[in-house]
Amino acid sequence: MLNRQSVLTFFLLIVPILLLPGAVGIMDQRFMQRIATVLCINLILVLGLQVFMGNSGILSFAHIGFMGIGAYTSAVLAMPVRMKSMALPDLYSCLATIELSPILAILIGALVAGLVAALVSYPLMRLSDAAAVITSFALLVVIHTIMVHWSALTNGPRTLFGLKSATNLYLAAGSAVVMVALALFFKESRAGVLLRAVRDDEIAAVGMGAHLSRLRWYGFILSALMAGFAGGLWAHFITSFSPNAFYLKETFVILGMLIIGGSLTVSGAVFGTFAVTIAYELLRFTESSINIAQLFPKPVVGLTEVVLACAMIATLILKPGGIMGAREIGHWNIFRKFFPDKNV
Amino acid sequence: MGQVFNLPLLLQPGFRVSDRAVFIPLLSCFGRIMSEQMLRAYNISVDFSGLRALDQVTLEVESGEIVGLIGPNGSGKTTLVNVLTGHVRPMAGAVTCSDIDITHMTPRNIALQGISRTFQIVRLFSNLTVSENIEAAAISHGCSRRSARRKAGQLLEKFGLERVRDQFANTLSYGDERRVEIARALAGDPKFLLLDEPAAGMNETESESLLELLACLPSEQKLGMLIIDHDMGLMMRLSHRLHVLASGKTIGEGSVEYVRKLPQVIEAYLGSDGNGR
């Protein structure tokens, strides 16, 4: 089903992901390993957001909420039984004796996130434009509130601890490669093409027979699945977290990566994640260097957020489609010359 | 005429079916009773906040014929097309397609019945390539990705659009946009094709080649065609029949020769001196 250009796009996009373990291995530093792993997890989140937002044209704030659902589900399922009595004293007895392997728990977490998305989102998918964005924001608030108050499962607003670390760079990078393929595949699938048609002109697309809410629904479910998966990976990497990890700050970072890279393409998602992560780490380094050297009488704070926000604004003004624009990297003319499309 | 109407109307009260799957058996059931392929708007009236946009208009398009819908600006031509495709709900009257009542169907279900249209102001999927624009229409009518691609290839060739097939739709020239939209409307193998000003913005040569293309479509693809356009020369050469609207009312219909001689048509449309092109 995928044509040559899409296959080429896939291989070009996984190159930087596959280089990560190599690059980090050479440097052999724990904090580099940490940055690279978080990058891969963020990449899965950004790809998930691209699946819905890029193809449907509707900004979704709820994305990080589904990450939280995946994180908590996998945490509850995979936590060692002896830790459960300590970390989650009120846990339901049927869950208290379960201890699944982390990978299985992460997959179930993704499925649960997808299921929740499927159940709550169908009526929302009829909405377009501002109404849809505001509703998704409300959905994030609802998910967040539930996470904060469902103490039996989440330990309330307090930190949930006691998870075994299971996610390493190889698992994260491997998953990211699979997710790149999944995002590309959805984009080129029948539902993906129609969803993009709806995005560009609702009236014309519906007028030729596209089922608007069902198409958006498919995109939303896949997007939530990917977010849930990333949440599970992240939970088993960071091992202790609270509901606040899945709220506005993370939403802003993920959104910034996608907007700067370009939400219309999978290439944009990959490029944005790498570019923003590298810029972020450099800025953090600069910030801490300035503070250590005491260049200013008071410490500099928030440099990373301010610069990211400014970069987002600049992108939206100068290149509203994001840096990568509307064409996948494999469709660029330079590659077309070497790999002509035989599928005419 | 009333006879044809009763069957679908009997089913109509409280009968809301929202999916194609339910309609296919219905369609074949009616198809056996009357195999006539006809798109018919019957006694359509439309009000836009007190303004009577259409007043008891009856229009029929048979499979294989080209009907030209003409009339001065604001006479309700586009509104009538919007009624036929479900984008505007009529206040009174009924629309049937091959004797299925489609008056209250959504635009989507009407499209799936095989009624396809283009828009007065071009509505392309701007961030999709030309080829994808056409593929999307084929896919929405149930084609697989591969057969949609093949179909798009054929239509691109037919409309001479191969040179722009990988360009984004928002980079096209005006004439190309029109052609892509017509190709897209044809991708779902429609039974009826409604074209709202297909030649607008085209130069002489372009509209000439478009005319040649459109003229052979009805017999090639077994479809009925309704065309709105302001180019009277084109309309008179292309149409098998003309239907004239003025201020929402039908003021004449019939063969091209007959209609152009009607005094009320000459007055309303061609100008009272009778020297229309």
Coordinates of C-alpha atoms in Angstrom, one line a residue:
Chain A
M1 CA 0.0 0.0 0.0
L2 CA 2.8 2.4 0.8
N3 CA 4.5 3.8 -2.3
R4 CA 8.2 4.1 -2.7
Q5 CA 8.3 7.7 -1.4
S6 CA 6.6 6.7 1.8
V7 CA 9.0 3.8 2.3
L8 CA 11.9 6.1 1.7
T9 CA 10.5 8.6 4.2
F10 CA 10.4 5.8 6.8
F11 CA 14.0 4.9 6.3
L12 CA 15.2 8.5 6.3
L13 CA 13.2 9.2 9.5
I14 CA 14.5 6.2 11.5
V15 CA 18.1 7.1 10.8
P16 CA 18.4 9.7 13.6
I17 CA 16.5 7.4 15.9
L18 CA 18.8 4.5 15.3
L19 CA 21.8 6.8 15.6
L20 CA 20.8 7.7 19.2
P21 CA 21.9 4.5 20.9
G22 CA 25.2 4.6 19.0
A23 CA 25.9 8.2 19.7
V24 CA 25.1 7.8 23.4
G25 CA 27.1 4.7 23.6
I26 CA 30.2 6.6 22.4
M27 CA 29.7 9.3 25.0
D28 CA 28.8 6.8 27.7
Q29 CA 27.3 9.2 30.1
R30 CA 24.2 8.5 32.1
F31 CA 22.7 11.9 31.6
M32 CA 23.0 11.6 27.9
Q33 CA 21.3 8.2 28.0
R34 CA 18.5 9.8 30.0
I35 CA 18.1 12.6 27.5
A36 CA 18.0 10.2 24.6
T37 CA 15.4 8.0 26.2
V38 CA 13.2 10.9 27.1
L39 CA 13.6 12.1 23.5
C40 CA 12.4 8.8 22.2
I41 CA 9.4 8.8 24.5
N42 CA 8.6 12.3 23.6
L43 CA 8.9 11.4 19.9
I44 CA 6.2 8.7 20.4
L45 CA 4.0 11.3 22.0
V46 CA 4.6 13.8 19.2
L47 CA 3.9 11.2 16.6
G48 CA 0.7 10.3 18.4
L49 CA -0.4 13.9 18.4
Q50 CA 0.5 14.2 14.7
V51 CA -1.7 11.2 13.9
F52 CA -4.7 13.1 15.2
M53 CA -3.8 16.8 14.9
G54 CA -1.9 16.6 11.7
N55 CA -4.4 14.5 9.8
S56 CA -7.6 16.0 11.2
G57 CA -6.4 19.6 11.6
I58 CA -7.9 19.7 15.2
L59 CA -5.6 20.6 18.0
S60 CA -6.0 18.1 20.8
F61 CA -5.1 19.1 24.4
A62 CA -6.3 15.8 25.8
H63 CA -3.3 13.9 24.4
I64 CA -1.2 14.1 27.6
G65 CA -4.3 12.9 29.5
F66 CA -4.1 9.7 27.6
M67 CA -0.4 9.5 28.3
G68 CA -1.4 9.6 32.0
I69 CA -3.9 6.9 31.6
G70 CA -1.3 4.6 30.0
A71 CA 1.2 5.5 32.7
Y72 CA -1.1 4.8 35.6
T73 CA -2.6 1.6 34.1
S74 CA 0.8 0.1 33.4
A75 CA 2.1 1.2 36.8
V76 CA -0.7 -0.5 38.7
L77 CA -0.4 -3.7 36.6
A78 CA 3.3 -4.1 36.8
M79 CA 4.2 -2.9 40.3
P80 CA 5.6 -5.6 42.5
V81 CA 3.0 -7.0 44.8
R82 CA 5.0 -6.3 48.0
M83 CA 5.3 -2.6 46.9
K84 CA 1.6 -2.3 46.3
S85 CA 0.6 -2.5 49.9
M86 CA 2.9 0.4 50.6
A87 CA 2.5 2.6 47.6
L88 CA -1.2 2.0 47.0
P89 CA -2.7 0.9 50.3
D90 CA -6.3 1.3 49.1
L91 CA -5.9 -0.6 45.9
Y92 CA -8.8 -2.9 44.9
S93 CA -8.1 -6.4 46.0
C94 CA -8.5 -7.9 42.5
L95 CA -5.6 -5.7 41.3
A96 CA -3.5 -6.0 44.5
T97 CA -2.2 -9.4 43.6
I98 CA -1.5 -8.8 40.0
E99 CA 2.1 -8.4 38.8
L100 CA 2.5 -8.4 35.1
S101 CA 5.7 -8.1 33.1
P102 CA 6.4 -4.4 32.4
I103 CA 6.1 -4.8 28.6
L104 CA 2.8 -6.5 28.9
A105 CA 1.6 -3.8 31.3
I106 CA 2.7 -1.1 29.0
L107 CA 0.8 -2.6 26.1
I108 CA -2.3 -3.0 28.2
G109 CA -1.9 0.6 29.3
A110 CA -1.9 1.7 25.7
L111 CA -5.1 -0.4 25.0
V112 CA -6.8 1.1 28.0
A113 CA -6.0 4.6 26.9
G114 CA -7.3 3.7 23.4
L115 CA -10.5 2.3 24.8
V116 CA -11.1 5.3 27.0
A117 CA -10.6 7.5 24.0
A118 CA -13.0 5.4 21.9
L119 CA -15.7 5.6 24.6
V120 CA -15.5 9.3 25.4
S121 CA -14.6 10.9 22.2
Y122 CA -17.2 9.7 19.6
P123 CA -19.7 12.5 20.4
L124 CA -16.9 15.0 20.5
M125 CA -15.7 14.2 17.0
R126 CA -18.6 16.0 15.4
L127 CA -17.2 19.3 16.6
S128 CA -14.9 21.3 14.5
D129 CA -12.6 24.3 15.0
A130 CA -12.6 26.2 18.2
A131 CA -15.3 24.1 19.8
A132 CA -13.3 21.0 19.3
V133 CA -10.2 22.5 20.8
I134 CA -12.0 23.8 23.8
T135 CA -13.7 20.4 24.3
S136 CA -10.4 18.6 24.2
F137 CA -9.0 21.0 26.8
A138 CA -12.0 20.2 29.0
L139 CA -11.3 16.5 28.5
L140 CA -7.7 17.0 29.7
V141 CA -9.0 18.8 32.8
V142 CA -11.5 15.9 33.5
I143 CA -8.8 13.3 33.1
H144 CA -6.4 15.2 35.3
T145 CA -9.1 15.7 38.0
I146 CA -9.8 12.0 38.0
M147 CA -6.2 11.1 38.3
V148 CA -5.8 13.5 41.2
H149 CA -8.8 12.2 43.1
W150 CA -8.9 8.4 42.3
S151 CA -6.5 7.7 45.2
A152 CA -7.1 3.9 45.2
L153 CA -5.4 3.7 41.8
T154 CA -3.2 6.8 41.6
N155 CA -2.3 7.5 45.2
G156 CA -4.0 10.9 44.7
P157 CA -2.0 14.0 44.1
R158 CA 0.9 12.4 45.8
T159 CA 3.8 10.8 44.1
L160 CA 3.3 7.2 43.0
F161 CA 6.5 5.2 43.7
G162 CA 7.7 1.7 43.8
L163 CA 7.9 0.8 40.1
K164 CA 10.7 -1.2 38.7
S165 CA 12.7 0.5 36.0
A166 CA 12.1 -1.4 32.8
T167 CA 12.4 1.1 30.0
N168 CA 15.9 1.6 28.5
L169 CA 17.1 3.5 25.5
Y170 CA 16.9 0.4 23.2
L171 CA 13.3 -0.3 24.1
A172 CA 12.3 3.4 23.7
A173 CA 14.2 3.8 20.4
G174 CA 12.8 0.5 19.0
S175 CA 9.2 1.6 20.0
A176 CA 9.8 5.0 18.3
V177 CA 10.7 3.3 15.1
V178 CA 7.6 1.2 15.2
M179 CA 5.5 4.3 15.9
V180 CA 7.0 6.2 12.9
A181 CA 5.9 3.3 10.7
L182 CA 2.5 3.3 12.3
A183 CA 2.0 7.1 11.8
L184 CA 3.1 6.9 8.2
F185 CA 0.9 3.9 7.6
F186 CA -2.1 5.7 9.0
K187 CA -1.5 8.8 7.0
E188 CA -1.4 6.8 3.8
S189 CA -4.3 4.5 4.7
R190 CA -7.8 5.0 3.3
A191 CA -9.0 6.5 6.6
G192 CA -5.9 8.7 6.7
V193 CA -6.4 10.1 3.2
L194 CA -10.1 10.8 3.8
L195 CA -9.3 12.4 7.2
R196 CA -6.9 14.7 5.5
A197 CA -9.5 15.5 2.9
V198 CA -12.0 16.4 5.7
R199 CA -9.2 18.6 7.3
D200 CA -8.8 20.6 4.2
D201 CA -12.4 21.1 3.3
E202 CA -15.2 19.7 5.4
I203 CA -18.0 20.5 3.1
A204 CA -16.4 19.1 0.0
A205 CA -15.3 15.9 1.8
V206 CA -18.6 15.2 3.4
G207 CA -20.3 16.1 0.1
M208 CA -18.4 13.3 -1.6
G209 CA -19.2 10.7 1.0
A210 CA -16.6 10.9 3.8
H211 CA -17.9 10.1 7.3
L212 CA -16.5 13.0 9.2
S213 CA -16.9 11.9 12.8
R214 CA -16.0 8.3 12.2
L215 CA -12.8 9.2 10.4
R216 CA -11.8 11.6 13.2
W217 CA -12.7 8.9 15.7
Y218 CA -10.2 6.4 14.1
G219 CA -7.5 9.0 14.2
F220 CA -8.2 9.9 17.8
I221 CA -8.2 6.3 19.0
L222 CA -4.8 5.6 17.3
S223 CA -3.5 8.8 18.7
A224 CA -4.6 7.9 22.3
L225 CA -3.1 4.4 21.9
M226 CA 0.2 5.9 21.0
A227 CA 0.0 8.4 23.9
G228 CA -0.9 5.6 26.3
F229 CA 2.0 3.5 25.1
A230 CA 4.4 6.5 25.6
G231 CA 2.9 7.0 29.0
G232 CA 3.7 3.4 30.0
L233 CA 7.2 3.6 28.7
W234 CA 7.7 6.8 30.6
A235 CA 6.3 5.5 33.8
H236 CA 8.7 2.5 33.7
F237 CA 11.6 4.9 33.0
I238 CA 11.0 7.5 35.6
T239 CA 9.5 5.0 38.1
S240 CA 7.9 7.6 40.4
F241 CA 5.5 10.3 39.3
S242 CA 2.4 12.3 40.2
P243 CA -0.6 13.5 38.2
N244 CA 1.0 16.8 37.6
A245 CA 3.4 15.2 35.2
F246 CA 0.5 14.8 32.8
Y247 CA -0.8 18.3 32.6
L248 CA -0.1 21.7 31.0
K249 CA 3.6 21.8 31.1
E250 CA 4.1 18.5 29.2
T251 CA 1.2 19.4 26.8
F252 CA 3.0 22.6 26.0
V253 CA 6.4 20.9 25.3
I254 CA 4.8 18.2 23.0
L255 CA 2.7 20.8 21.2
G256 CA 5.7 23.0 20.7
M257 CA 7.7 20.2 19.2
L258 CA 4.9 19.4 16.7
I259 CA 4.1 23.0 15.8
I260 CA 7.8 23.9 15.2
G261 CA 8.5 20.7 13.2
G262 CA 5.2 20.9 11.3
S263 CA 2.1 19.0 12.1
L264 CA 1.2 18.1 8.6
T265 CA 3.8 15.5 8.2
V266 CA 5.4 12.6 10.2
S267 CA 8.7 14.1 9.1
G268 CA 7.7 17.3 10.9
A269 CA 7.0 15.4 14.1
V270 CA 10.4 13.7 14.0
F271 CA 12.3 16.8 13.1
G272 CA 10.5 18.9 15.7
T273 CA 11.2 16.5 18.5
F274 CA 14.9 16.3 17.7
A275 CA 15.3 20.0 17.1
V276 CA 13.4 21.1 20.3
T277 CA 15.1 18.5 22.5
I278 CA 18.6 19.5 21.4
A279 CA 17.7 23.2 21.8
Y280 CA 16.1 22.5 25.2
E281 CA 19.2 20.7 26.5
L282 CA 21.6 23.4 25.2
L283 CA 19.5 26.1 26.8
R284 CA 19.3 24.3 30.1
F285 CA 23.1 23.9 30.0
T286 CA 23.5 27.6 29.2
E287 CA 21.1 28.5 32.0
S288 CA 22.9 26.5 34.6
S289 CA 26.3 27.7 33.4
I290 CA 25.1 31.3 33.7
N291 CA 23.8 30.6 37.2
I292 CA 26.9 28.8 38.3
A293 CA 29.2 31.6 37.0
Q294 CA 26.9 34.1 38.7
L295 CA 26.9 36.4 35.7
F296 CA 23.8 38.1 37.0
P297 CA 23.0 39.1 40.6
K298 CA 20.0 36.9 40.6
P299 CA 19.7 33.4 39.1
V300 CA 18.2 33.1 35.6
V301 CA 15.1 30.9 35.5
G302 CA 12.7 29.7 32.8
L303 CA 14.9 30.4 29.8
T304 CA 13.9 27.1 28.2
E305 CA 10.2 27.8 28.3
V306 CA 10.5 31.3 27.1
V307 CA 12.6 30.4 24.2
L308 CA 10.4 27.5 23.2
A309 CA 7.3 29.8 23.4
C310 CA 9.1 32.4 21.3
A311 CA 10.1 29.8 18.8
M312 CA 6.5 28.6 18.5
I313 CA 5.3 32.1 17.9
A314 CA 8.0 32.7 15.3
T315 CA 7.2 29.5 13.5
L316 CA 3.5 30.2 13.4
I317 CA 4.2 33.7 12.0
L318 CA 6.9 32.9 9.5
K319 CA 6.0 29.4 8.5
P320 CA 2.6 28.4 9.7
G321 CA 2.9 24.9 8.4
G322 CA 6.0 24.2 10.5
I323 CA 9.6 23.9 9.4
M324 CA 9.0 20.7 7.3
G325 CA 5.9 22.1 5.5
A326 CA 3.4 19.8 3.9
R327 CA 5.7 17.4 2.1
E328 CA 7.2 14.3 3.7
I329 CA 10.9 14.1 3.4
G330 CA 10.8 11.1 1.0
H331 CA 8.7 13.2 -1.4
W332 CA 11.3 16.0 -1.7
N333 CA 12.5 16.6 -5.2
I334 CA 16.1 15.6 -4.5
F335 CA 15.0 12.1 -3.5
R336 CA 12.5 11.9 -6.3
K337 CA 15.3 12.1 -8.8
F338 CA 17.0 9.0 -7.3
F339 CA 13.9 7.1 -6.5
P340 CA 11.3 7.8 -9.2
D341 CA 7.8 6.7 -8.5
K342 CA 7.2 3.7 -10.6
N343 CA 3.7 3.4 -9.3
V344 CA 2.1 5.6 -12.0
Chain B
M1 CA -45.8 11.8 -12.4
G2 CA -47.6 11.5 -9.1
Q3 CA -47.4 7.7 -9.4
V4 CA -43.7 7.6 -9.4
F5 CA -43.7 9.6 -6.2
N6 CA -46.0 7.6 -4.0
L7 CA -43.7 4.6 -3.4
P8 CA -40.8 6.4 -1.8
L9 CA -43.1 8.8 0.0
L10 CA -45.0 6.0 1.6
L11 CA -41.9 4.9 3.4
Q12 CA -40.9 8.4 4.4
P13 CA -42.7 9.2 7.7
G14 CA -40.4 8.5 10.6
F15 CA -38.2 6.6 8.3
R16 CA -34.6 7.8 8.9
V17 CA -31.9 5.6 7.7
S18 CA -28.5 7.0 8.1
D19 CA -26.4 4.5 6.4
R20 CA -25.7 3.2 3.0
A21 CA -25.8 -0.5 4.0
V22 CA -29.5 -0.2 4.8
F23 CA -30.2 1.6 1.5
I24 CA -28.6 -0.8 -0.9
P25 CA -31.3 -3.4 -0.5
L26 CA -33.9 -0.7 -0.7
L27 CA -32.3 0.6 -3.8
S28 CA -32.3 -2.7 -5.6
C29 CA -35.9 -3.3 -4.4
F30 CA -37.1 -0.1 -6.1
G31 CA -34.8 -0.7 -9.0
R32 CA -36.7 -3.8 -9.9
I33 CA -40.0 -2.0 -9.8
M34 CA -38.9 1.0 -11.8
S35 CA -35.6 0.8 -13.6
E36 CA -35.8 4.4 -14.6
Q37 CA -32.6 6.3 -13.7
M38 CA -33.7 9.8 -13.0
L39 CA -32.8 12.6 -10.6
R40 CA -35.9 14.7 -9.9
A41 CA -36.7 17.7 -7.9
Y42 CA -40.4 18.1 -7.5
N43 CA -42.1 21.4 -6.5
I44 CA -39.1 22.6 -4.5
S45 CA -39.5 25.8 -2.5
V46 CA -36.8 27.3 -0.4
D47 CA -37.0 30.3 1.9
F48 CA -34.0 32.2 3.1
S49 CA -35.3 34.2 6.1
G50 CA -38.4 35.4 4.2
L51 CA -36.8 35.7 0.8
R52 CA -38.2 33.1 -1.6
A53 CA -35.1 31.7 -3.2
L54 CA -36.9 28.9 -5.1
D55 CA -40.6 28.8 -5.8
Q56 CA -42.2 25.4 -6.8
V57 CA -39.4 24.4 -9.1
T58 CA -39.6 21.0 -10.8
L59 CA -36.5 19.7 -12.6
E60 CA -35.6 16.4 -14.0
V61 CA -32.3 15.0 -15.1
E62 CA -32.3 11.7 -16.9
S63 CA -29.4 9.4 -17.2
G64 CA -27.5 10.1 -20.3
E65 CA -28.6 13.6 -20.9
I66 CA -27.1 17.0 -20.2
V67 CA -29.4 19.6 -18.7
G68 CA -28.3 23.2 -18.7
L69 CA -29.6 25.3 -15.8
I70 CA -29.5 29.0 -16.7
G71 CA -30.8 32.2 -15.3
P72 CA -29.7 35.6 -14.2
N73 CA -27.6 36.1 -11.1
G74 CA -29.5 35.3 -7.9
S75 CA -32.2 33.3 -9.7
G76 CA -31.6 30.3 -7.5
K77 CA -29.5 28.0 -9.7
T78 CA -26.9 27.2 -7.1
T79 CA -29.6 26.9 -4.4
L80 CA -31.3 24.3 -6.5
V81 CA -28.1 22.3 -6.8
N82 CA -27.6 22.7 -3.0
V83 CA -31.1 21.2 -2.6
L84 CA -30.3 18.3 -4.8
T85 CA -27.2 17.5 -2.9
G86 CA -28.7 18.0 0.6
H87 CA -26.7 21.1 1.5
V88 CA -29.9 23.1 1.7
R89 CA -33.1 21.7 3.1
P90 CA -36.2 22.6 1.0
M91 CA -39.2 24.1 2.8
A92 CA -41.5 22.1 0.5
G93 CA -41.2 19.6 -2.2
A94 CA -39.2 16.4 -2.7
V95 CA -36.1 15.2 -4.3
T96 CA -35.8 11.6 -5.6
C97 CA -33.0 9.8 -7.2
S98 CA -34.0 6.7 -9.2
D99 CA -37.2 6.8 -7.1
I100 CA -35.5 6.8 -3.8
D101 CA -36.6 9.8 -1.7
I102 CA -33.4 11.7 -0.8
T103 CA -35.1 14.9 0.3
H104 CA -34.1 14.4 4.0
M105 CA -30.8 12.6 3.5
T106 CA -27.5 14.1 4.6
P107 CA -25.1 15.3 1.9
R108 CA -22.9 12.3 2.7
N109 CA -25.7 9.7 2.0
I110 CA -26.8 11.6 -1.1
A111 CA -23.2 11.4 -2.4
L112 CA -23.2 7.7 -1.7
Q113 CA -26.4 7.4 -3.8
G114 CA -24.2 8.4 -6.7
I115 CA -24.9 12.2 -6.9
S116 CA -21.7 14.1 -7.3
R117 CA -21.1 17.8 -7.5
T118 CA -18.6 20.6 -8.0
F119 CA -18.8 23.9 -6.3
Q120 CA -19.2 27.5 -7.6
I121 CA -16.2 28.5 -5.6
V122 CA -13.7 25.7 -6.0
R123 CA -13.3 23.5 -2.9
L124 CA -10.2 21.4 -3.3
F125 CA -8.3 19.7 -0.5
S126 CA -5.5 22.2 -0.6
N127 CA -2.8 20.3 1.3
L128 CA -3.4 17.1 -0.6
T129 CA -1.7 16.5 -3.9
V130 CA -3.8 16.6 -7.1
S131 CA -3.7 12.8 -7.3
E132 CA -4.7 12.4 -3.6
N133 CA -7.6 14.8 -4.2
I134 CA -9.0 12.4 -6.7
E135 CA -8.0 9.3 -4.8
A136 CA -9.9 10.5 -1.7
A137 CA -13.1 10.7 -3.7
A138 CA -12.7 7.2 -5.0
I139 CA -11.8 5.9 -1.5
S140 CA -14.9 7.5 0.0
H141 CA -17.0 5.4 -2.5
G142 CA -15.4 2.2 -1.3
C143 CA -12.3 1.8 -3.5
S144 CA -9.2 0.3 -2.1
R145 CA -6.1 2.4 -1.9
R146 CA -4.6 0.7 -5.0
S147 CA -7.7 0.9 -7.2
A148 CA -8.2 4.5 -6.1
R149 CA -4.7 5.2 -7.3
R150 CA -5.4 3.5 -10.6
K151 CA -8.6 5.4 -11.1
A152 CA -6.9 8.7 -10.3
G153 CA -4.3 7.9 -12.9
Q154 CA -7.0 7.4 -15.5
L155 CA -8.8 10.6 -14.7
L156 CA -5.6 12.6 -14.6
E157 CA -4.8 11.4 -18.0
K158 CA -8.3 12.1 -19.3
F159 CA -8.2 15.7 -18.0
G160 CA -4.6 16.3 -19.0
L161 CA -3.5 16.8 -15.4
E162 CA -0.6 14.4 -15.3
R163 CA 2.0 17.2 -15.2
V164 CA 0.5 18.4 -11.9
R165 CA -0.3 15.1 -10.3
D166 CA 2.2 15.5 -7.4
Q167 CA 1.6 19.2 -6.9
F168 CA -0.4 20.4 -3.9
A169 CA -3.9 21.5 -4.9
N170 CA -3.2 25.0 -3.6
T171 CA -0.5 25.7 -6.1
L172 CA -2.7 25.1 -9.2
S173 CA -3.9 27.6 -11.8
Y174 CA -7.6 28.4 -11.9
G175 CA -8.4 26.3 -14.9
D176 CA -6.5 23.3 -13.4
E177 CA -8.4 23.7 -10.2
R178 CA -11.7 23.5 -12.0
R179 CA -10.5 20.4 -13.9
V180 CA -9.3 18.7 -10.8
E181 CA -12.6 19.3 -9.1
I182 CA -14.5 17.8 -12.0
A183 CA -12.1 14.8 -12.1
R184 CA -12.7 14.4 -8.4
A185 CA -16.4 14.5 -8.8
L186 CA -16.1 11.7 -11.4
A187 CA -13.9 9.5 -9.3
G188 CA -16.8 7.9 -7.4
D189 CA -18.5 6.8 -10.7
P190 CA -21.5 9.0 -10.1
K191 CA -24.9 8.4 -11.7
F192 CA -25.5 12.1 -11.7
L193 CA -23.0 14.9 -12.0
L194 CA -23.9 18.5 -11.0
L195 CA -21.5 21.1 -12.2
D196 CA -21.7 24.6 -10.8
E197 CA -20.0 26.9 -13.3
P198 CA -17.3 24.5 -14.4
A199 CA -15.9 26.9 -17.0
A200 CA -15.7 30.0 -14.9
G201 CA -12.3 31.6 -15.1
M202 CA -11.2 29.5 -18.0
N203 CA -10.0 31.0 -21.3
E204 CA -11.4 30.3 -24.7
T205 CA -9.2 27.3 -25.5
E206 CA -9.6 25.8 -22.0
S207 CA -13.4 25.9 -22.0
E208 CA -13.4 24.6 -25.6
S209 CA -11.5 21.5 -24.5
L210 CA -13.6 21.2 -21.4
L211 CA -16.7 21.2 -23.6
E212 CA -15.4 18.3 -25.7
L213 CA -14.6 16.4 -22.5
L214 CA -18.0 17.0 -20.9
A215 CA -20.0 16.4 -24.0
C216 CA -19.0 12.7 -24.3
L217 CA -19.3 11.9 -20.5
P218 CA -23.0 11.1 -20.3
S219 CA -22.8 8.4 -22.9
E220 CA -19.4 7.1 -21.8
Q221 CA -20.2 6.8 -18.1
K222 CA -24.0 6.5 -18.3
L223 CA -24.6 9.5 -16.2
G224 CA -27.0 12.4 -16.1
M225 CA -25.4 15.9 -16.0
L226 CA -26.7 19.2 -14.7
I227 CA -24.6 22.2 -15.6
I228 CA -24.8 25.8 -14.5
D229 CA -22.7 28.3 -16.4
H230 CA -22.8 31.8 -17.6
D231 CA -21.1 31.1 -20.9
M232 CA -24.3 31.0 -23.1
G233 CA -22.4 29.8 -26.1
L234 CA -21.0 26.8 -24.2
M235 CA -24.4 26.0 -22.6
M236 CA -26.2 26.1 -25.9
R237 CA -23.8 23.8 -27.6
L238 CA -23.4 21.4 -24.7
S239 CA -26.9 21.0 -23.3
H240 CA -29.5 18.7 -24.6
R241 CA -32.2 20.6 -22.7
L242 CA -32.2 23.9 -21.0
H243 CA -34.0 24.9 -17.8
V244 CA -34.4 28.6 -17.2
L245 CA -34.8 30.1 -13.7
A246 CA -35.6 33.8 -12.9
S247 CA -36.2 35.0 -9.3
G248 CA -36.6 31.4 -8.1
K249 CA -39.3 30.5 -10.6
T250 CA -39.1 28.3 -13.7
I251 CA -39.8 30.5 -16.7
G252 CA -39.0 28.0 -19.4
E253 CA -37.7 24.6 -20.2
G254 CA -37.2 22.4 -23.2
S255 CA -34.9 22.1 -26.1
V256 CA -32.2 24.8 -26.7
E257 CA -34.0 26.1 -29.8
Y258 CA -37.3 26.3 -28.1
V259 CA -36.1 28.0 -25.0
R260 CA -34.0 30.6 -26.7
K261 CA -37.1 31.8 -28.5
L262 CA -39.4 32.1 -25.5
P263 CA -40.2 35.8 -25.0
Q264 CA -40.0 35.6 -21.2
V265 CA -36.6 34.0 -21.4
I266 CA -35.3 36.6 -23.8
E267 CA -36.5 39.3 -21.6
A268 CA -35.3 37.9 -18.3
Y269 CA -32.0 36.5 -19.4
L270 CA -30.7 37.4 -22.8
G271 CA -31.8 41.0 -22.6
S272 CA -35.0 42.5 -24.0
D273 CA -33.5 43.3 -27.4
G274 CA -33.3 39.6 -28.2
N275 CA -29.8 39.7 -29.5
G276 CA -28.2 37.3 -27.0
R277 CA -25.0 35.6 -28.2

